[in-house]
XYZ file of C-alpha atoms in Angstrom:
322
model
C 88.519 128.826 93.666
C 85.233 126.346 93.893
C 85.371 123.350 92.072
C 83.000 124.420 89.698
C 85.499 126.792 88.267
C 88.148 124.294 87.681
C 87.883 122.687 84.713
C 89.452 119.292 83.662
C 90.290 118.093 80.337
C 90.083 114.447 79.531
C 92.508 113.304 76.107
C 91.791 109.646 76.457
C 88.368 107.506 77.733
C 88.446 105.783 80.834
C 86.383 104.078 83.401
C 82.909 106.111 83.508
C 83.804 106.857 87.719
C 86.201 109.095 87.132
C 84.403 111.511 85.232
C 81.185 110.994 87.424
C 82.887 110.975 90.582
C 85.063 114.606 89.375
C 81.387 115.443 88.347
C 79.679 114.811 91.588
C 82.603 116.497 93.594
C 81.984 119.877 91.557
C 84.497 120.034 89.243
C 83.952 120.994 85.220
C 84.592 117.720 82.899
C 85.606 118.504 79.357
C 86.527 115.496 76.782
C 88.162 115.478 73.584
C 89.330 111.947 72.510
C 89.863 113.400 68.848
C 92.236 116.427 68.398
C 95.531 116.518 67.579
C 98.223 117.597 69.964
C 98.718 120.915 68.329
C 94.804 121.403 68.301
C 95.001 120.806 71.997
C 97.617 123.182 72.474
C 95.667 126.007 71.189
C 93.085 125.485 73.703
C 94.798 124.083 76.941
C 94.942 127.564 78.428
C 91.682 127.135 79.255
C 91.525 123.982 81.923
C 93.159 123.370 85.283
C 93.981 119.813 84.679
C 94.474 117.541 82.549
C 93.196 113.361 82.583
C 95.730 111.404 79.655
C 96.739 107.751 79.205
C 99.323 108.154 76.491
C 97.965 109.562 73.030
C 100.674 111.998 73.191
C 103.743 113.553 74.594
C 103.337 116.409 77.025
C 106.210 118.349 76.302
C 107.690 121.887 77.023
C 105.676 123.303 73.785
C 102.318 122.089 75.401
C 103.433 123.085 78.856
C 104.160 126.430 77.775
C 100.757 127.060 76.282
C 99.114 125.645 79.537
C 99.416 128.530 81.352
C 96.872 127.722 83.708
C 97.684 123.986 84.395
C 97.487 122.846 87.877
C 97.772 119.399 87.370
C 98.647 116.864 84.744
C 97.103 112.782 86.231
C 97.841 110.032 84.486
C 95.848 106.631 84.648
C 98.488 104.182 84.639
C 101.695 103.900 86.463
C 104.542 105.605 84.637
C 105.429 109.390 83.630
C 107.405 108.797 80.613
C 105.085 110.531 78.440
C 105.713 113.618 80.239
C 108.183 115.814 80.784
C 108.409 115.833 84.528
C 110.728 117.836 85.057
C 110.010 120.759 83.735
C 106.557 120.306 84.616
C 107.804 120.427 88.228
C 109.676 123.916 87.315
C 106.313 125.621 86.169
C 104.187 124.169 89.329
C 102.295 121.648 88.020
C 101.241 118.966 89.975
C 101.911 114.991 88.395
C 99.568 112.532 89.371
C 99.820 108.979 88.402
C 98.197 105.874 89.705
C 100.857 102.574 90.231
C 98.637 101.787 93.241
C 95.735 101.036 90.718
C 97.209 98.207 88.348
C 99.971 96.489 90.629
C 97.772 93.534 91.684
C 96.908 92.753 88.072
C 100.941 93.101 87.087
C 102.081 90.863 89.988
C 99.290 88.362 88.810
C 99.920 88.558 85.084
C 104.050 88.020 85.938
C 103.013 84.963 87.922
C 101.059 83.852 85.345
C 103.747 84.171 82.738
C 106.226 82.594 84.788
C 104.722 79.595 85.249
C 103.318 79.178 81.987
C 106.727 79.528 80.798
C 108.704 76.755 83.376
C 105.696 74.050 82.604
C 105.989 75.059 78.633
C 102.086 75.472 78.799
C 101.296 77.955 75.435
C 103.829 74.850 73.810
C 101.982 72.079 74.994
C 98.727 73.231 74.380
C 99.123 74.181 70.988
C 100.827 70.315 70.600
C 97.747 68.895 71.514
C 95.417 70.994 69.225
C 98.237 69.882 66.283
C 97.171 66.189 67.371
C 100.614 65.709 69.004
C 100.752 63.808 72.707
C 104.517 64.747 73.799
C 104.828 64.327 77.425
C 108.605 64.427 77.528
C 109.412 67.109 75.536
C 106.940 69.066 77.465
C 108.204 68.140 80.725
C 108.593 71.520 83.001
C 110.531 72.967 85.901
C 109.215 73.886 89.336
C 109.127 77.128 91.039
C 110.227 75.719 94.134
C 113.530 76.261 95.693
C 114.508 78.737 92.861
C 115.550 82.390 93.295
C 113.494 85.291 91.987
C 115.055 88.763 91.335
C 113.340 91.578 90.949
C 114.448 94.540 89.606
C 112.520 97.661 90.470
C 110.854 97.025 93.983
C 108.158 99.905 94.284
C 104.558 99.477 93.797
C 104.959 96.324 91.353
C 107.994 94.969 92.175
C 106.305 94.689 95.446
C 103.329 92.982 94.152
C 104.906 90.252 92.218
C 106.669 89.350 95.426
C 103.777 89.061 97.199
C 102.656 86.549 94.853
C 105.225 84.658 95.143
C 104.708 83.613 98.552
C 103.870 80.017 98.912
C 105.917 78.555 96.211
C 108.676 78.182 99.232
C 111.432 80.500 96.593
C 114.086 83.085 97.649
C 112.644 86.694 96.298
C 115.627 88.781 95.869
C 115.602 92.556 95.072
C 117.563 95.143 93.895
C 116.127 98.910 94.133
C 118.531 102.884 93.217
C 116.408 103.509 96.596
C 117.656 102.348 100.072
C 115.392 100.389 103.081
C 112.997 98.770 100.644
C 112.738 95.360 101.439
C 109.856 93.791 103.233
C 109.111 90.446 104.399
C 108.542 89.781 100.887
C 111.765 90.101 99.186
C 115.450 90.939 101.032
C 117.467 93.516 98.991
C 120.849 92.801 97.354
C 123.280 94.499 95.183
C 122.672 94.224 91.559
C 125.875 92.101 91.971
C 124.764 89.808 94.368
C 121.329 89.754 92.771
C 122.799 88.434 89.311
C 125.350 85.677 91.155
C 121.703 84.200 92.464
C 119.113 84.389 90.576
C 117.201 81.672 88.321
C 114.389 84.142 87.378
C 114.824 88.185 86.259
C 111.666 89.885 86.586
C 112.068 93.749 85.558
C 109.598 96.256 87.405
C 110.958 99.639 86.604
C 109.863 103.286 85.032
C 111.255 104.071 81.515
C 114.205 106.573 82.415
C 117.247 107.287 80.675
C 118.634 105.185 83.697
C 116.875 102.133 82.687
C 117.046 103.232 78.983
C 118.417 99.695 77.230
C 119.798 98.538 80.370
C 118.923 95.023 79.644
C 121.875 94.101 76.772
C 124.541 91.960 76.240
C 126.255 92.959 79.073
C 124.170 92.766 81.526
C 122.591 89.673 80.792
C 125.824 87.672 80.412
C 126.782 89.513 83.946
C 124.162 86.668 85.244
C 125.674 83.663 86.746
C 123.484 81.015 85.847
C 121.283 80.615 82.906
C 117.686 82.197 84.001
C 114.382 83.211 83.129
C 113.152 86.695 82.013
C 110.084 88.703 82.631
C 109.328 92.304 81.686
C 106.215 93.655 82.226
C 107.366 97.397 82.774
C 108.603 99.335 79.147
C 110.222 97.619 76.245
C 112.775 100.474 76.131
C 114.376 99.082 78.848
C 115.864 95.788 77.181
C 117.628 95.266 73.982
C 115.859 93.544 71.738
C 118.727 92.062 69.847
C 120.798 91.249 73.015
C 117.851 89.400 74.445
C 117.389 86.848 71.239
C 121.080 86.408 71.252
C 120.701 85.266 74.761
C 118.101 83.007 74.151
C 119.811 81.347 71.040
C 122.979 80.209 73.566
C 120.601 79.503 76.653
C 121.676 81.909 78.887
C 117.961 83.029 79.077
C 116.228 79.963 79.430
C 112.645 81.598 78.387
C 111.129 84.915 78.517
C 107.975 86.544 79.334
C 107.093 89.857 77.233
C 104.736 91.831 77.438
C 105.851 95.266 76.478
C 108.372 95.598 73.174
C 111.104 98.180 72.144
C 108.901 97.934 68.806
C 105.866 99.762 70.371
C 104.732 103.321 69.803
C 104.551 105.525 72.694
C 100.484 105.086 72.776
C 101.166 101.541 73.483
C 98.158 101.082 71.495
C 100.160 99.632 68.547
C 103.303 98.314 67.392
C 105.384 100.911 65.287
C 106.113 98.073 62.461
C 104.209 98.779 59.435
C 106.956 97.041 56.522
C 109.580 94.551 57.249
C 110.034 92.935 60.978
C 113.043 92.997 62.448
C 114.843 89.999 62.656
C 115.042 90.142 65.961
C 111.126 90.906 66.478
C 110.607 87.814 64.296
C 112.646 85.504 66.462
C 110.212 86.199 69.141
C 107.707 85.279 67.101
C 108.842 81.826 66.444
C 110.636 81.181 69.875
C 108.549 78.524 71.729
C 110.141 79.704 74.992
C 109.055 82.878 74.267
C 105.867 84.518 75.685
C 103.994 87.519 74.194
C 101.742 89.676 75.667
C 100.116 93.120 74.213
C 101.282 95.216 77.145
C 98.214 94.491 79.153
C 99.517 92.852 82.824
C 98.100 95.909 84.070
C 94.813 95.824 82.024
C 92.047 94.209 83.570
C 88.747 94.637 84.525
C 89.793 95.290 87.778
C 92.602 97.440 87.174
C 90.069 99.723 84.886
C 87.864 100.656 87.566
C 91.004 100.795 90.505
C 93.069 103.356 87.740
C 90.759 105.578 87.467
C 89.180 105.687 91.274
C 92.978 106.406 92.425
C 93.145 109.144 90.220
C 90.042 110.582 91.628
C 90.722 110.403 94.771
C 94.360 112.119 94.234
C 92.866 114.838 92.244
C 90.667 115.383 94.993
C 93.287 115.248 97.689
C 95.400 117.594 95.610
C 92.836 120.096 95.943
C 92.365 119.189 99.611
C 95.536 120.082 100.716
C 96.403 122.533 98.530
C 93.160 124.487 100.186
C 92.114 126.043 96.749
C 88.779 125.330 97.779
């Protein structure tokens, strides 16, 4: 095949590069930002590949009617939208891009962290409320605490990184074997849980990780700590979390994804009542929100989609179809 003849649909906008660079490199760029799943099913027979974020579920109704498919890529880190599996079974090739948005995740962790141990979003809206409170605001230092990280691939990896220079221990526990660096030492879950002051959670959306984060887990912790999750909101209970943080067992938590968001991401799912427990986050003062952006920058717009390129490319590359 020549590039030319391989065309490449695009469900969902992204950085300009990607579709010039795909351009310049030969290959036929379609868009349609609009349809509806089943509209794109009638016509997916036609392309090669496919460029989504997550408007919708590729499932094993679309990958049926994408008889042609020779790639799915999508520009963020995780696969949960798709079904991978049997993806894999009809020979299409899964592309996604981790390596694109893991500086701004470790960053935006960080970020949280400390915001959360100096009470910062607290204090500062204090002051705007007229109200000078330097003991109640008083904070806890990073320093000689221990940081476990759950997940240690591509982000994992990248909030340890940032991490060095605040003199902490960076423990992590990984399903894979022989992934520690000089970064973070690996541990058991076990041992991991006995130590740790702050939980930071780094990990795909499987039904592995599905809820993992729930009553029993978190009570499995030793000492009373500090929670971040930046990866999927399916992976903690909701519930289990705010009863944690009523007894102080989790001292504070960073969130920026929710159980409570649609599979887009784009919005939460809640259109009537809150649930209680969603509403207890709102209140919390230890409790940081974030609109599942850690991995949305600037930055990370323009690395996304130039990893995807250059994978789609390499795909071809190797794969000597032209």
């Amino acid at each position: 095949m020549k590039p030319e003849t391989i065309k490449i649909l695009h469900i969902d906008n992204n950085h300009p590069l990607l579709w010039n660079q795909l351009q310049e490199a030969g290959f036929t760029n379609e868009e349609d930002f609009v349809s509806t799943k089943e509209e794109v099913e009638a016509k997916i027979q036609n392309y090669h590949g496919i460029v989504i974020r997550s408007r919708f579920k590729i499932d094993k109704t679309f990958l049926d009617k994408a008889t042609n498919l020779q790639f799915i890529a999508r520009v963020g880190a995780g696969l949960e939208s798709i079904d991978c599996a049997y993806a894999i079974e009809k020979g299409v090739h899964l592309i996604a891009a981790p390596e694109g948005n893991r500086n701004a995740v470790g960053e935006h962790a960080l970020g949280m962290l400390l915001s959360l141990m100096n009470k910062l979003n607290r204090a500062d809206k204090l002051v705007r409320d007229g109200k000078w409170i330097r003991e109640g605001n008083r904070g806890y230092e990073l320093e000689g605490k221990t940081i476990g990280i759950i997940g240690y691939g591509n982000m994992g990896k990248s909030f340890a990184k940032k991490l060095r220079g605040f003199d902490v221990k960076v423990l992590c526990y990984d399903i894979l074997e022989n992934v520690s660096d000089e970064n973070a030492t690996q541990v058991s879950l076990q041992e991991l849980q006995q130590q740790a002051d702050v939980l930071s959670l780094h990990l795909p959306w499987t039904p592995e990780t599905d809820k993992m984060v729930n009553a029993e887990f978190i009570n499995s912790f030793s000492k009373p700590f500090w929670f971040l999750n930046t990866s999927r909101g399916n992976n903690v209970v909701t519930a289990d979390l705010v009863a944690a943080l009523e007894s102080g067992k989790v001292l504070g938590a960073g969130l920026d994804v929710l159980e409570y968001e649609k599979l887009s991401f784009e919005n939460l799912f809640i259109e009537s009542a809150k649930p209680a427990a969603f509403e207890y986050l709102l209140q919390a003062e230890n409790v940081l929100l974030t609109p599942h952006i850690a991995g949305w920058t600037f930055e990370s717009h323009e690395k996304l989609a130039q990893v995807i390129v250059d994978k789609i490319i390499n795909f071809y590359k190797k794969s000597n179809i032209f």
